Each structure stands twice: as structure tokens, then as C-alpha cells.
Amino acid sequence: MKTAMFRGGTMPGFLLCVMALFLAIMAMPQVQMAHAAPVASASDDFKQLATALGDAVIRADDGDTLEMIARLRALNVPLGNEINFAEGQALMRMHRNDAATASLTRYMAGKGRLKKRAQAMLDELKARQTLLDKSWRRDEPFGPIRLTYPDGSHIAASSTGEDLGYSNAVSSFVDARGVVQWRSVLGGTSGAFFKAGTLLEDGQFVMAGSTYGPTPIERTVPANAAFVRYDALGRVVWQRNIGSSTGKNAYGTGVLADGKGGMIVSYTLIGAQDYIERLDGDGKTQWRYVPPKEKNVSDDLAAMVRDDAGNIYLHMEGINPVLRVLNAQGQLLRVVKPQPPTTGFGKDFWEKHRNYTRVTKAALSPDGRHIYLYGASSFGASRRSRGSLYVVDTTTGAVPWVVDLGAMVDYRDGDFSFAADNKGVVVTGVIVPETGPQEGKSFFTITRYAASTGGKVWERSEEVGSNLRSHLATVSLMPSGIMAGVRVGNKFETVFLSHKDFDAIEADPTADAPVVAFLPFSQNTEARQALLLGQARDRLNAANARLAQCQASLISLNRVGVIREVRADWGFVVVDLDSPSGPGGDMLVQRDDGVLIKLKPGKKPNPRAISAIPEDNSFNQLTSGMAVVVSGDVPPSRCPAELAAMNAAQQELAGLSGSQTK
């Protein structure tokens, strides 16, 4: 299905557009200007570019369309108004909305022949530009895989058995107003399904999954890993199928845009091996990385993510999980082993449940510092599967926290979904309380967790229909807010939360939660308390560090003498003492940059002098006249401002800790 704004190919309306465009731009070079010599007939360059432009518009090749228009304008000859329409249409499909609006506005001002279609596109562009100004909710077509553009329109991908085969992969483009503009089906009588997808820079997208066949689909027939690039109209640009030479089934498991026109893909041969490849824009392999199989180390790829610098993170799941980090060229940078937590719920989870909670999803902070890993299993007294989320430092392997997300309705369709930024992670899903007055009910919940502590920054929740098996959620973080979705039964709803709803409570966790029209904030005292405690501990640590820094800067007050002579040839220095009593602790020399050099006391030839040997024989850093001090503590009272700040931070933490234990 394609609507008027996005249709392509040989549809009559689109061909009329092409004809009008072509005739308009071809006629213009023959126009004569007043008081000027006649303009020469169209040059060969102009004719070739005009023909190429017409062909690009017919093919709906947006990149070629913009290139041909730029080259025509570079000829510096008058061009017809219809060229603005072609430009605006291409820019719109590439989601370059401001530029598209400018082109189509020029077209309307020039009284173009396709003003109804141009106005429809301007209406959609206005919707894109205003959609995310405030929070909203609406019913939309279902898609367990959702690829969201920054303007709020998105690709929804799912499976269907209603079209050509037992299981076909379906991709749909949903515009900013929630209208499906086109629907593309892949699989035929053999079948296909998608597992992941990614948006490309030009409005196109790539899906990863598997195709069956060539016989009519049966679950026992061979499967090939499949990677499919689509253009902005849902047409297949290319399809790359990867099979196994050993006859084993192959499955596409992941795909990431690399920011350079290509993509990173992953696939697995069942019972054999995982593979990571970079494909260029045409689907050709540029490099391949094969994670090694090591004894007693897991070798199953569970998740693949990428940071803003282009590094690729592979979480290998199993009894001994590891994180493999590759650079953008597919070279191994480091292998990181998660370090088991040593306290609290994290320690208990790691010792008793982690091996039964296989990681199935991951999200990465854009700066690459933290990877968030999710899995589900039954543990404790729970009668249901429970979601668990933990964070791993991608350099040290430290696991600062583990969170029990709660029980879900159905482990097959009820998974949680999450997305990360540098502040933390946002988790969405349907939670089923197992105790208390809400036991057995279902609540669609969106929760923000802090990166440093795992504490809840805020939570919004709303009861949804219970006793329905399918509770599937999605979430995307955007500059303007959070886009989330939930399916309950056969109904799929999209919710957008504007950043204006939660900016204040994130800036000041003690502030009252704002009143909102839907998905009300949970008054979760324990969650806010955990966050405040973490912040109070951070403030106390910072205050202690500033006090120690101040004390170190005043160590010169502990002077006991001065270097008289440096005798490197004899291996010692001579120190004249300020007092015959001598030093009362370890002697130190403070360089101009604040670095302290330790002196080992030697012989004392007279009450006012002592020899000493510098640590590490660093004679070249010592000169006559340098002050010698002792390492005795500088009283905190010598740093009154830093001491007051430390005392205040201690009192704040004590007050919060006391209220938490009540």
C-alpha cells in the first residue's frame, strides 16, 4: 500500500509529475531576457543532466535526484519551478525536513502544477516539525521492531501469515500523523522473518533476519541469514543471503549503521559459529571478524551495539560471559570480563541466578562507557519470569548494580525493552505485581534508572488489560523526549513523553512529580531515596577529596629544614635543620609542581644537619635551597571552608541514611 505523498514506480500521478518536471526544465534555456541577446539552445551538458534527472525522479532515487539538481543549478541557467517539487520530495523522503519545507514553499510560491500534492507534503512536514512539542498517545499499527526517525515517523517491522506464505516479513512506514504510507512484504511462499533493523543516513533502512526455502516453508528446511536494504519507499535495493556450506541453518541476528554509508551485521550458524561483518552501501563485505572459541569461555553472541566513536561491542553469553570490543575496522581492541558484584542483590543474583538469566538484549551509552544487559528467568519465590538488568563498565568490567525489573505476563512476548543515553537507561514493559493489593494486575511502566547507582530517577505507570498473553513493549530515546509503545492483546499503542514532562524532576529529584494527562508518575519514595542517597555519597566523596587537596597544598607549613648541598656523586644530599631536635617523621621535598620526593634519613654529622638519600635516586630533580618538610598531617582546621563542606555533606548523608532505615 502506498499513499499519494510517497508513491513511486509507474503510478500515473507520479509519471505526470515527471513529465511536467522534464518539460519545464527543458523549456527554460530558450527564454529570452529583455534587452539581451537570445539565449543559446540547451547545451549538451544541460540535456544530459535533464535526462538523468528525469530518470532519477522516475526511479525515485533521491540521492541521484539531488545530485542532478545541484549540477543543473551549477550551470547557472534558468530552471523551471517543477525542479523545486522534485527537490522537496527527495529531501522529505530523506527526512531533511527544513530543507524540504524550503523547496516546497518555493514551489507553491511559483504556482506549481502539482500544488495539491505539494500542500499535502507541506502538511506532513509541519506535522513532523510540531509532533514532538508535547506529549501524546495514539493507536498505531503493530511492529515489534520499530526504527524511529528524529521527527517521530518510523519504520514498523513485524511478521504476517496473511500475504504470501506461512511467515512473511513486513515493513511499514508510519508518518508523523500515525498513517501507514506504504507496506512492503518479503518472503513469498517460502517465508522470512526479521530480528533487527537500523536506519541509514539517507532515509533508507536495513533489516536483518532469515529467509527459508526454496521449498514452501517448513520449520525444518534450511534457513539463510538475510540482510535487506530498502529505499525510502519500501522497495528492496539489495538483498544479501548468507548460507552455510555445511547445511546448518544460518540466521541474521543484528545490524548497525556505521555512520559512513555502510553497516555492521552479525549472523550465526547454528551449532557452529558467530560472524561479524562490515558491509558497504552495496552489501559487499569489507571485513569479517570471527569471535574465537576458547575453552571455558562463552562463545555465543548475545548482543551487538556500537558507540558514537564507531567502536563495536560484542557481548558473548554463557557460563563465563565476556565483552569483546572492536574498532571501526573490525580489529579487536580489548576483551573485558564482567566482575561479579560483591554486595547486596547484585551479589545474590550473580551467585544464584545469573547463569540462568541469559542475556538477550543490550544497550550502550553513546560515549561507550556503560553497556546495559538484559535477560529474563524465574528466581526467588516468583511464579513468573522476571526481567533483570545490569550494567558493566566497558573498560574495567565492574558491575556497579543489578536491578530486578519485576515479573512479566509472558516470557515469550512480554519482554522489557530499554534504551540508553549518557545519563542512564530508560526501561519500558508491562509489570505484574506478585504481592500486595495490585497482585495479578498488569501495569504498563516506563522507568528511568541512573547510570551510577541504578536507582530510579522517575517512574510512570498505568494499569492495562490483565490476563492477555501478549504484552510487548518498545522504546526509543530522542532529543525531544521518549517514544514508547505497548501491545496488549491485539492493540498496539504508541506513547510520546516530551522532555518537558520530566526535565524538572531529573534536575531536582526532591521536586514534586508533575501532574500529567496520562501515565502518571509513581510516588515512589524508595526510588527517590535511593537516588538522593547516591547523590549525597557523591557529594561527600567530592568534599573529602577537596579537603585532602587543601591539606596537601599546606604541607609546606611542616618545614623542618632546607637542602644545603646535593652530592649525587656520593649518593646523598645534606640538609640543614631548622631545629636540633631533627625531623619527627618521613622527610619530603616538595617540587614547584606539588610532587613530593621522599628522603631516607642518613647520618647526622651535627645537631643542625643530616644526610639523606632521595627515593629512586632522583638527584636531578633536587637543588640547593629546596625546602624539606615532614609528612605529618596538616590539621583540617587549616582548611575551614573545605572542612565545613565536608561536615555538611556528612550530615546530609546521615539524615538520608537514617530516614531510609525507618
XYZ file of C-alpha atoms in Angstrom:
662
model
C 0.000 0.000 0.000
C 1.312 3.455 -0.904
C -0.409 6.815 -0.452
C -0.155 9.828 -2.735
C 2.706 11.532 -0.903
C 5.071 8.594 -1.126
C 4.080 6.654 -4.204
C 6.693 5.816 -6.836
C 7.367 3.465 -9.721
C 4.997 3.713 -12.700
C 1.899 5.062 -10.995
C 0.089 7.569 -13.311
C 0.204 10.504 -10.907
C 3.926 10.151 -10.435
C 4.608 9.923 -14.176
C 2.631 13.108 -14.729
C 4.882 14.748 -12.184
C 7.969 13.554 -14.043
C 6.615 14.734 -17.404
C 5.753 18.148 -16.018
C 9.157 18.469 -14.424
C 11.030 17.387 -17.538
C 9.110 19.701 -19.880
C 9.510 22.621 -17.520
C 13.258 22.394 -17.112
C 13.870 21.673 -20.793
C 11.986 24.755 -21.960
C 13.699 27.322 -19.764
C 17.072 27.768 -21.535
C 15.232 29.055 -24.629
C 13.679 32.012 -22.756
C 14.841 35.456 -23.909
C 15.530 38.213 -21.415
C 14.540 41.824 -22.118
C 17.294 43.892 -23.806
C 19.533 40.823 -24.071
C 20.730 38.629 -26.856
C 18.818 35.348 -27.340
C 19.954 32.556 -25.031
C 21.676 29.726 -26.884
C 19.888 26.434 -27.258
C 20.313 23.977 -24.461
C 23.860 22.708 -24.140
C 24.699 19.052 -24.333
C 25.524 19.107 -20.593
C 22.111 20.514 -19.829
C 20.334 17.928 -21.958
C 22.250 15.056 -20.371
C 21.645 16.313 -16.831
C 17.956 16.988 -17.509
C 17.545 13.475 -18.905
C 19.397 11.990 -15.950
C 17.213 13.985 -13.565
C 14.053 12.732 -15.203
C 15.345 9.174 -14.919
C 16.251 9.672 -11.240
C 12.795 11.052 -10.459
C 11.134 8.107 -12.258
C 13.293 5.689 -10.237
C 12.627 7.687 -7.041
C 16.376 7.690 -6.452
C 16.587 10.575 -4.012
C 20.382 10.762 -3.894
C 20.683 10.928 -7.678
C 17.808 13.426 -7.869
C 19.552 15.863 -5.531
C 22.887 15.390 -7.294
C 21.401 16.117 -10.724
C 19.564 19.194 -9.413
C 22.779 20.536 -7.868
C 24.659 20.007 -11.136
C 21.888 21.675 -13.165
C 21.940 24.709 -10.873
C 25.713 24.862 -11.215
C 25.215 25.522 -14.952
C 23.738 28.895 -13.934
C 20.842 28.760 -16.390
C 17.151 29.455 -15.615
C 15.291 26.357 -14.427
C 11.620 25.545 -14.204
C 9.683 25.702 -10.940
C 8.939 21.942 -11.017
C 12.535 21.294 -10.062
C 11.668 22.611 -6.574
C 8.973 19.945 -6.298
C 11.387 17.135 -7.182
C 13.924 18.513 -4.733
C 11.403 18.889 -1.908
C 10.037 15.382 -2.440
C 13.514 13.827 -2.313
C 14.543 15.816 0.754
C 11.322 14.878 2.545
C 11.861 11.164 1.984
C 15.384 11.605 3.379
C 13.873 13.331 6.468
C 15.769 16.558 5.780
C 12.630 18.366 6.786
C 13.718 22.019 6.951
C 15.311 21.890 3.511
C 12.268 20.066 2.104
C 9.941 22.713 3.509
C 12.005 25.474 1.898
C 11.939 23.797 -1.540
C 8.204 23.073 -1.465
C 7.424 26.568 -0.194
C 9.287 27.989 -3.208
C 7.303 25.629 -5.417
C 3.969 26.815 -4.023
C 5.025 30.443 -4.365
C 5.831 29.754 -8.007
C 2.298 28.357 -8.536
C 3.499 24.877 -9.462
C 1.222 22.458 -11.319
C 1.164 19.854 -8.517
C 0.111 22.197 -5.741
C -2.288 19.708 -4.091
C 0.449 17.128 -3.660
C 2.915 19.792 -2.597
C 0.494 21.079 0.027
C -0.064 17.528 1.331
C 3.681 17.146 1.732
C 3.939 20.504 3.488
C 1.190 19.390 5.880
C 3.164 16.236 6.709
C 6.351 18.252 7.154
C 4.550 20.583 9.539
C 3.304 17.554 11.479
C 6.880 16.271 11.712
C 8.088 19.636 12.979
C 5.365 20.014 15.617
C 4.646 16.399 16.568
C 7.180 16.250 19.362
C 6.419 19.591 21.001
C 4.207 17.952 23.634
C 3.266 14.515 24.971
C 0.634 12.393 23.217
C -0.662 8.859 22.767
C -2.424 7.103 19.897
C -3.227 3.680 18.473
C -0.900 2.602 15.676
C -0.047 -0.409 13.508
C 1.798 -3.074 15.436
C 5.510 -3.595 14.909
C 7.760 -5.373 17.422
C 10.757 -3.814 15.628
C 10.481 -0.031 15.433
C 13.073 2.224 13.832
C 12.232 5.800 14.833
C 13.368 8.842 12.875
C 14.215 12.001 14.864
C 10.985 13.614 13.643
C 8.787 10.867 15.149
C 7.875 8.990 11.982
C 9.088 5.405 11.997
C 9.510 2.040 10.317
C 7.431 -0.722 11.916
C 8.532 -4.283 11.161
C 6.644 -7.469 12.012
C 5.645 -10.859 10.628
C 2.456 -11.962 8.935
C 0.963 -15.171 7.578
C -1.763 -13.422 5.626
C 0.078 -12.431 2.465
C 2.243 -14.860 0.521
C 3.391 -17.583 2.867
C 3.427 -19.153 6.291
C 5.590 -16.383 7.768
C 6.464 -13.259 5.813
C 8.452 -10.245 6.996
C 6.558 -6.963 6.776
C 7.977 -3.422 6.878
C 5.747 -0.350 7.031
C 6.418 3.378 7.073
C 4.240 5.251 9.573
C 4.256 9.017 9.102
C 4.214 11.691 11.792
C 0.416 11.576 11.968
C 0.313 7.809 12.504
C -0.764 6.968 8.946
C 0.784 3.984 7.167
C 2.205 5.371 3.922
C 3.432 2.079 2.500
C 3.746 -1.604 3.385
C 6.399 -3.960 1.989
C 6.226 -7.770 2.298
C 9.217 -10.125 1.959
C 9.263 -13.912 1.891
C 6.875 -15.216 -0.711
C 5.717 -18.811 -0.407
C 8.929 -19.809 1.357
C 8.869 -17.329 4.208
C 11.070 -14.834 6.043
C 11.285 -13.023 9.361
C 13.214 -10.045 10.754
C 15.071 -9.882 14.034
C 16.673 -6.414 13.926
C 16.939 -3.280 11.827
C 18.692 0.064 11.554
C 18.109 3.416 9.867
C 20.650 4.792 7.379
C 21.597 8.420 6.893
C 19.607 8.906 3.667
C 16.200 7.791 4.971
C 16.742 4.213 3.804
C 16.991 1.290 6.216
C 18.377 -2.236 6.536
C 16.714 -5.258 8.145
C 18.397 -8.417 9.448
C 16.751 -11.811 9.765
C 16.361 -15.071 7.872
C 14.746 -16.499 4.782
C 13.559 -20.072 4.319
C 13.247 -22.140 1.251
C 13.342 -22.545 -1.615
C 10.551 -25.033 -0.859
C 7.286 -23.955 0.799
C 8.092 -23.168 4.375
C 8.511 -25.853 6.973
C 10.477 -25.179 10.120
C 12.870 -27.999 9.282
C 14.011 -26.654 5.912
C 17.344 -24.831 5.589
C 17.391 -21.174 6.617
C 19.722 -18.474 5.320
C 20.797 -15.323 7.124
C 19.310 -12.386 5.220
C 20.152 -8.688 5.158
C 17.851 -6.461 3.126
C 18.332 -2.807 2.240
C 15.167 -0.833 1.492
C 14.785 2.606 -0.037
C 12.532 5.305 1.387
C 9.539 3.840 -0.493
C 9.949 0.332 0.923
C 11.446 -1.124 -2.245
C 14.274 -3.624 -1.952
C 17.570 -2.036 -3.047
C 19.501 -5.269 -2.494
C 19.214 -8.489 -0.524
C 22.235 -10.385 0.776
C 21.620 -14.042 1.705
C 24.301 -15.929 3.616
C 24.004 -19.685 3.898
C 26.032 -22.462 5.459
C 28.241 -24.684 3.348
C 27.768 -27.399 5.982
C 23.993 -27.478 5.676
C 23.412 -25.863 9.068
C 20.753 -23.185 9.417
C 22.069 -19.614 9.322
C 20.251 -16.709 10.996
C 20.801 -12.968 10.768
C 20.938 -11.660 14.333
C 21.841 -7.965 14.169
C 22.589 -4.906 12.060
C 24.002 -1.472 12.965
C 24.551 1.586 10.768
C 28.228 2.542 10.858
C 27.712 6.240 10.112
C 29.780 6.009 6.913
C 27.189 4.679 4.493
C 27.734 1.050 5.443
C 26.574 -1.298 8.176
C 27.831 -3.849 10.681
C 25.933 -7.159 10.539
C 26.003 -10.299 12.640
C 24.810 -13.798 11.863
C 25.162 -17.252 13.342
C 25.441 -20.794 12.056
C 23.502 -22.940 14.489
C 25.851 -25.194 16.431
C 28.882 -23.682 14.750
C 29.985 -20.065 14.859
C 29.034 -16.373 15.037
C 30.270 -13.917 12.401
C 30.550 -10.124 12.354
C 30.945 -8.328 9.008
C 31.016 -4.799 7.714
C 29.014 -4.368 4.518
C 29.376 -1.309 2.324
C 26.387 0.543 0.929
C 26.049 -2.054 -1.836
C 26.054 -5.019 0.553
C 29.620 -6.140 -0.165
C 31.785 -7.462 2.669
C 34.614 -5.110 3.690
C 35.925 -7.073 6.675
C 34.928 -10.031 8.813
C 35.556 -10.813 12.474
C 35.046 -14.306 13.872
C 34.950 -14.449 17.692
C 37.346 -17.215 18.776
C 36.141 -20.250 20.644
C 38.017 -20.516 23.911
C 37.937 -23.275 26.479
C 35.691 -22.465 29.447
C 34.719 -19.122 27.882
C 31.303 -18.462 26.392
C 31.190 -18.148 22.623
C 27.537 -17.313 21.857
C 26.924 -13.796 20.582
C 24.005 -12.420 22.596
C 24.077 -8.744 21.630
C 25.938 -6.279 19.417
C 25.964 -2.494 19.954
C 28.027 0.481 18.735
C 29.171 3.735 20.326
C 29.385 7.205 18.779
C 33.082 6.713 18.013
C 32.312 3.681 15.829
C 33.590 1.003 18.219
C 31.607 -2.245 18.269
C 30.764 -4.135 21.463
C 30.013 -7.866 21.331
C 28.528 -9.469 24.433
C 29.349 -13.169 24.378
C 26.959 -15.021 26.696
C 27.413 -18.205 28.721
C 28.822 -19.521 31.991
C 31.790 -17.139 31.692
C 30.491 -14.106 29.773
C 32.919 -11.724 28.084
C 32.695 -8.429 26.245
C 34.751 -8.114 23.053
C 35.365 -4.576 21.825
C 36.292 -3.960 18.172
C 37.293 -0.742 16.465
C 35.563 0.507 13.326
C 37.946 -1.564 11.175
C 36.974 -4.821 12.891
C 40.186 -5.124 14.914
C 39.991 -6.388 18.484
C 40.725 -3.625 20.997
C 40.174 -5.481 24.264
C 38.368 -8.318 25.998
C 36.526 -7.395 29.195
C 35.270 -9.915 31.744
C 32.386 -8.715 33.940
C 33.394 -8.674 37.617
C 30.768 -10.217 39.935
C 29.194 -7.719 42.364
C 30.252 -8.225 45.976
C 27.288 -6.799 47.892
C 23.502 -6.716 48.045
C 21.079 -8.004 45.461
C 23.770 -7.954 42.779
C 25.905 -10.483 44.655
C 22.928 -12.764 45.312
C 21.784 -12.523 41.684
C 25.252 -13.281 40.321
C 25.820 -16.273 42.580
C 22.388 -17.878 42.248
C 20.634 -16.675 39.116
C 22.933 -15.099 36.511
C 23.746 -18.370 34.772
C 20.007 -18.999 34.357
C 19.319 -15.474 33.124
C 20.818 -15.438 29.652
C 21.358 -12.003 28.177
C 19.171 -11.406 25.134
C 19.393 -7.624 24.666
C 21.885 -4.821 25.194
C 22.042 -1.038 25.063
C 25.156 1.126 25.157
C 25.710 4.648 26.400
C 26.720 6.784 23.392
C 30.111 7.516 24.982
C 30.794 3.765 25.216
C 31.383 3.762 28.993
C 28.496 1.529 30.059
C 26.747 -1.419 28.466
C 23.339 -2.406 29.847
C 22.474 -6.104 29.614
C 19.034 -7.697 29.962
C 17.806 -11.220 30.499
C 14.776 -12.983 31.968
C 14.313 -16.040 34.172
C 12.416 -17.255 37.213
C 14.155 -16.791 40.536
C 13.321 -16.455 44.202
C 9.701 -17.148 45.074
C 8.464 -15.792 41.754
C 5.885 -17.825 39.845
C 6.622 -15.879 36.677
C 9.630 -14.939 34.601
C 11.318 -11.796 35.861
C 13.370 -9.309 33.917
C 16.836 -8.416 35.167
C 19.065 -5.545 34.046
C 22.669 -4.924 34.958
C 25.374 -2.537 33.832
C 29.014 -3.319 33.001
C 31.856 -0.821 32.827
C 33.254 -1.468 29.344
C 36.838 -0.784 30.443
C 37.173 -2.380 33.886
C 34.358 -4.944 33.769
C 32.942 -3.642 37.063
C 29.233 -4.318 37.626
C 28.040 -1.377 39.788
C 24.455 -2.557 40.066
C 21.841 -5.156 39.158
C 18.110 -4.362 39.056
C 15.154 -6.731 39.326
C 12.688 -5.180 36.864
C 9.760 -7.265 38.071
C 7.555 -10.087 36.852
C 6.141 -10.168 33.351
C 2.976 -11.671 31.932
C 4.611 -13.970 29.406
C 8.289 -14.669 28.809
C 7.720 -15.243 25.074
C 6.006 -11.956 24.243
C 6.315 -9.935 27.421
C 9.940 -8.861 27.357
C 11.052 -5.483 28.588
C 12.618 -3.030 26.165
C 15.200 -0.377 27.006
C 17.407 2.340 25.532
C 20.421 4.155 26.964
C 21.980 7.603 26.923
C 24.899 9.005 28.883
C 22.649 9.725 31.882
C 21.409 6.171 32.297
C 18.796 3.859 30.855
C 15.030 4.004 30.222
C 13.129 0.719 30.573
C 9.586 0.027 29.439
C 7.414 -3.049 29.795
C 4.312 -4.499 31.402
C 4.872 -5.446 35.052
C 2.667 -7.830 37.017
C 2.906 -7.335 40.825
C 3.052 -10.672 42.654
C 2.153 -9.399 46.112
C 0.065 -6.681 47.710
C -3.256 -5.132 46.678
C -2.270 -4.941 42.990
C -1.331 -8.625 42.760
C -2.088 -10.139 39.358
C -2.852 -6.826 37.644
C -0.821 -5.543 34.689
C 0.855 -2.128 34.553
C 2.481 -0.503 31.545
C 5.530 1.159 33.086
C 8.292 3.499 31.886
C 11.219 3.939 34.278
C 14.410 5.998 34.167
C 17.388 4.450 36.019
C 20.537 6.428 36.894
C 23.817 5.254 35.343
C 25.898 5.491 38.516
C 23.601 3.865 41.087
C 20.833 2.035 39.238
C 18.337 3.974 41.342
C 15.039 5.057 39.859
C 15.114 8.675 38.801
C 11.402 8.572 37.998
C 8.713 6.100 37.024
C 5.397 6.418 35.190
C 2.825 3.652 35.260
C -0.728 2.872 34.191
C -2.900 -0.225 34.512
C -3.639 -2.083 31.286
C -5.791 -5.094 30.463
C -4.830 -8.134 32.518
C -4.860 -11.823 31.596
C -3.878 -11.064 27.994
C -0.882 -13.078 26.854
C 0.900 -10.608 24.592
C 2.426 -7.657 26.422
C 5.215 -6.427 24.157
C 6.938 -3.043 24.508
C 9.359 -0.824 22.585
C 11.227 2.373 23.492
C 13.435 4.966 21.737
C 15.272 7.944 23.239
C 15.106 11.133 21.177
C 16.405 14.677 21.699
C 12.838 15.837 22.267
C 11.670 13.034 24.552
C 10.884 9.337 24.793
C 8.898 7.305 22.248
C 7.450 4.104 23.715
C 4.931 1.544 22.613
C 2.997 -1.338 24.111
C 0.854 -4.110 22.679
C -1.854 -5.538 24.889
C -3.788 -8.287 23.138
C -4.224 -7.139 19.540
C -3.984 -3.420 20.300
C -0.729 -1.505 19.872
C -0.418 1.966 21.337
C 2.377 4.498 20.895
C 3.157 6.984 23.659
C 5.422 10.012 23.338
C 6.665 11.646 26.537
C 8.008 15.151 25.958
C 11.211 16.024 27.801
C 9.249 18.900 29.338
C 7.398 16.305 31.446
C 10.496 15.037 33.239
C 13.229 17.675 32.884
C 12.411 19.256 36.245
C 12.285 16.024 38.223
C 15.570 14.841 36.705
C 17.230 18.138 37.607
C 15.845 18.069 41.171
C 14.710 14.644 42.442
C 13.238 16.261 45.550
C 10.776 18.252 43.445
C 7.160 17.157 43.331
C 6.379 14.966 40.332
C 4.409 16.952 37.748
C 0.771 16.196 37.043
C 0.370 14.677 33.569
C -2.601 13.702 31.422
C -1.712 10.008 31.189
C 0.803 7.512 32.535
C 1.016 9.297 35.930
C 4.300 9.497 37.806
C 4.614 6.908 40.574
C 5.107 8.408 44.025
C 7.961 6.023 44.705
C 9.647 7.252 47.910
C 12.150 4.388 47.981
C 13.240 5.059 44.417
C 13.782 8.761 45.032
C 15.508 7.935 48.314
C 17.985 5.650 46.563
C 18.853 8.361 44.068
C 19.239 11.014 46.773
C 21.483 8.695 48.778
C 23.715 8.140 45.769
C 23.953 11.855 45.115
C 24.716 12.536 48.813
C 27.518 9.945 48.765
C 28.947 11.555 45.634
C 28.890 14.969 47.315
C 30.625 13.587 50.437
C 33.336 11.910 48.363
C 33.914 15.146 46.453
C 34.079 17.160 49.714
C 36.603 14.723 51.207
C 38.733 14.978 48.062
C 38.718 18.800 48.198
C 39.690 18.754 51.902
C 42.577 16.356 51.234
C 43.723 18.522 48.342
C 43.728 21.603 50.563
C 45.683 19.806 53.296
C 48.254 18.617 50.765
C 48.705 22.170 49.481
C 49.590 23.324 53.019
C 52.174 20.657 53.727
C 54.874 23.322 53.336
C 53.858 24.519 56.816
C 55.564 21.369 58.163
C 59.033 22.590 57.155
C 62.000 21.125 59.093
C 64.937 22.354 57.028
C 66.490 23.144 53.676
C 68.814 21.323 51.281
C 72.322 22.778 51.614
C 74.134 20.585 49.081
C 73.324 17.893 46.517
C 76.103 15.282 46.305
C 74.953 12.962 43.551
C 78.494 11.595 43.194
C 78.408 10.425 46.809
C 74.752 9.369 46.680
C 73.250 11.721 49.268
C 72.118 15.275 49.992
C 72.930 17.392 53.032
C 70.005 19.015 54.853
C 70.404 21.928 57.271
C 67.808 21.501 60.031
C 65.734 24.347 61.449
C 65.793 22.704 64.898
C 68.332 20.465 66.610
C 65.519 18.092 67.531
C 65.504 16.844 63.942
C 62.583 15.649 61.776
C 59.658 13.984 63.511
C 58.533 11.915 60.534
C 59.372 10.956 56.962
C 61.255 13.753 55.210
C 59.917 15.040 51.894
C 60.926 17.620 49.320
C 58.092 19.405 47.503
C 58.773 20.390 43.897
C 57.230 23.515 42.364
C 54.546 21.374 40.702
C 53.496 19.936 44.096
C 55.061 16.487 43.610
C 56.704 15.140 46.799
C 60.072 13.316 46.746
C 60.766 11.110 49.745
C 64.160 11.394 51.517
C 65.552 8.481 53.511
C 67.392 9.844 56.621
C 71.115 9.023 56.908
C 73.902 10.125 59.246
C 73.663 13.241 61.419
C 77.146 14.850 61.445
C 75.972 17.575 63.867
C 72.716 18.579 65.619
C 71.825 21.025 62.848
C 72.496 18.821 59.796
C 71.554 15.413 58.429
C 72.367 13.451 55.293
C 69.572 11.860 53.263
C 69.126 9.664 50.187
C 66.353 10.626 47.740
C 63.922 7.878 46.740
C 64.619 6.421 43.276
C 67.944 8.352 43.276
C 66.165 11.343 41.745
C 69.097 13.735 42.263
C 68.427 15.583 39.022
C 65.165 16.880 40.493
C 66.796 18.365 43.613
C 68.678 21.647 44.021
C 70.195 23.568 46.884
C 67.728 25.773 48.739
C 64.694 23.454 48.340
C 62.578 23.239 51.497
C 62.370 19.929 53.353
C 59.109 19.045 55.140
C 57.781 16.115 57.140
C 54.710 14.050 56.307
C 52.783 14.821 59.436
C 49.094 15.594 58.815
C 48.032 19.178 58.284
C 45.136 19.795 60.712
C 41.775 20.014 58.880
C 41.127 23.247 60.736
C 43.656 24.931 58.455
C 41.090 24.416 55.613
C 37.921 25.879 57.220
C 35.779 26.160 54.059
C 36.583 22.617 52.867
C 36.037 21.253 56.402
C 32.623 22.933 56.652
C 31.568 21.499 53.284
C 32.682 18.005 54.362
C 30.748 18.255 57.649
C 27.621 19.425 55.816
C 27.880 16.516 53.358
C 28.281 14.060 56.270
C 25.176 15.447 57.982
C 23.162 15.248 54.753
C 24.140 11.620 54.207
C 23.442 10.710 57.842
C 19.975 12.242 57.620
C 19.111 10.378 54.439
C 20.524 7.095 55.739
C 18.501 7.424 58.917
C 15.262 8.057 57.035
C 15.958 5.093 54.768
C 16.223 2.629 57.643
C 12.923 3.615 59.237
